[in-house]
Amino acid sequence: MRDLKMMTYGEAIREALDDALAQFPDMLLIGEGVPDPKTIFGTTQGLREKYGAERVLDMPLAENGMTGICIGAALAGMRPVLVHQRIDFALLSVDQLVNNAAKWHYMFDGQQKVPLVIRVIIGRGWGQGPQHSQSLQAMFAQVPGLKVVMPTTAGDAYHFMLAAIADNNPVLFIEHRWLHHIIGEVDKQAPAAGLDGAAVMREGRDVTLAAFSHMSIEALKAATTLAEHGIDAEVLDMRCVSALDIESVAASLAKTGGKLLIADCAPEMASSGHQLLSKLVLAHGDSLKQAPRLIVYPNHPVPTSHYVANHYYPGAEQIASAVLEMLGRSELTASVIGALQSDLPKDQPDRSFVGPF
């Protein structure tokens, strides 16, 4: 029987943490700001009061040391969830993640396990700028032994978080801040999710849009407007960065005539789109019937100024415009772009967003 509820992405994260704390007595939830009044944008609200200060706790500004402590706790049989409010802060713990957490299973022939979830947040907004808005998912996805997932929907956020906590090996769980307020369906009785595979968000026959995290929402916006002009785009959510689901992309291309556009919320030189294209060509070299397109951020640090940010971030307009060029339908560009244009600054997701950042 389905147990369907509507909730925001952020509420789904909190619900998953709540259910996991109840299910796994050895789970810890730890991070800078976890129990403070802002409770990681509300995603840990009330959990300290419900499960106690010994299981839901704050930590000092000592990311590398605390990651080592969490790895030790995991080796001792606990299931820590370590939270960084920005992925930028996780850079301070790269040594522990890369040289210890990701390798322990292999160095000890599978006899030792590190069931550790590192929960990090990416995304822009309100002048977060170059040190709080980076998109480093591709860098972490290059580390063998470290699973990297980026769920886009509330349903995936709930089930992926539970699956990550149940996993006996380290998982980097990446949330885009702008997804937190988006409402979606969550079916708690759905079968347990695996941390793999892309998801078809919209079926289509004219072009394949393979997108990552918040760019999947932008791709859906573009596809919805394009459909009003007779163009039917299929949207794939590349929700698992390692390993990429190449087979689903190839299957989609077989339906859409080999036309592919990739949209990623990362600078071009650090985009997982390149890895996707490389693997696709190696495994399905004849699946592409024309040159693919890649919509990504420019190759320079994220600006702080609202005015400069307006020229930094691509979105639905750029995706739709590129699709029209690919299909030889540029005569529709002005009409489609006109329908997608917004007077909101590029670092504000919608008028309901009131922060913090």
Coordinates of N, CA and C in Angstrom, one line a residue, residues 88 128-136 266-269 297-305 308-309 311-313:
D88 N 32.0 23.5 0.1 CA 33.3 24.1 0.2 C 34.0 23.8 1.5
Q128 N 26.5 34.4 -2.1 CA 27.4 33.5 -1.4 C 28.8 33.5 -2.0
G129 N 28.9 33.7 -3.3 CA 30.2 34.0 -3.9 C 31.1 32.8 -4.0
P130 N 32.4 33.1 -4.3 CA 33.3 32.1 -4.8 C 33.7 31.1 -3.7
Q131 N 33.5 31.3 -2.4 CA 33.9 30.3 -1.4 C 32.8 29.6 -0.8
H132 N 31.5 29.9 -1.2 CA 30.4 29.2 -0.6 C 29.4 28.7 -1.7
S133 N 29.8 28.7 -2.9 CA 28.8 28.4 -4.0 C 29.5 27.4 -5.0
Q134 N 30.5 26.8 -4.6 CA 31.2 25.9 -5.6 C 30.4 24.6 -5.9
S135 N 30.7 24.1 -7.0 CA 30.0 22.8 -7.4 C 31.2 21.8 -7.7
L136 N 31.5 21.0 -6.7 CA 32.7 20.2 -6.7 C 32.4 18.7 -6.9
A266 N 27.8 23.1 -12.8 CA 29.2 23.1 -12.5 C 29.9 23.9 -13.6
P267 N 31.1 24.4 -13.4 CA 31.9 25.0 -14.4 C 32.2 24.0 -15.5
E268 N 32.4 24.5 -16.7 CA 32.7 23.5 -17.9 C 33.8 22.6 -17.6
M269 N 34.9 23.1 -17.1 CA 36.1 22.3 -16.9 C 36.0 21.3 -15.8
Y297 N 28.3 26.1 -16.3 CA 28.8 27.4 -15.8 C 30.1 27.8 -16.5
P298 N 30.4 29.1 -16.5 CA 31.7 29.5 -17.1 C 32.9 29.1 -16.2
N299 N 34.1 29.1 -16.8 CA 35.2 28.6 -16.1 C 35.9 29.7 -15.3
H300 N 35.2 30.3 -14.4 CA 35.8 31.2 -13.4 C 35.0 31.2 -12.1
P301 N 35.6 31.6 -11.0 CA 34.9 31.5 -9.7 C 33.5 32.2 -9.7
V302 N 32.6 31.7 -8.9 CA 31.3 32.3 -8.8 C 31.3 33.7 -8.3
P303 N 30.7 34.7 -8.9 CA 30.7 36.1 -8.5 C 29.8 36.2 -7.3
T304 N 30.1 37.2 -6.4 CA 29.3 37.6 -5.3 C 28.2 38.6 -5.7
S305 N 28.6 39.6 -6.5 CA 27.6 40.6 -6.9 C 26.4 40.1 -7.7
V308 N 26.7 40.8 -11.5 CA 27.5 39.9 -12.2 C 26.9 38.5 -12.3
A309 N 26.3 38.1 -11.2 CA 25.7 36.7 -11.1 C 24.6 36.5 -12.2
H311 N 24.9 37.3 -15.1 CA 25.5 36.9 -16.4 C 26.3 35.6 -16.2
Y312 N 26.2 34.9 -15.0 CA 27.0 33.7 -14.8 C 26.2 32.4 -15.0
Y313 N 25.0 32.4 -14.5 CA 24.3 31.2 -14.4 C 23.4 30.9 -15.6

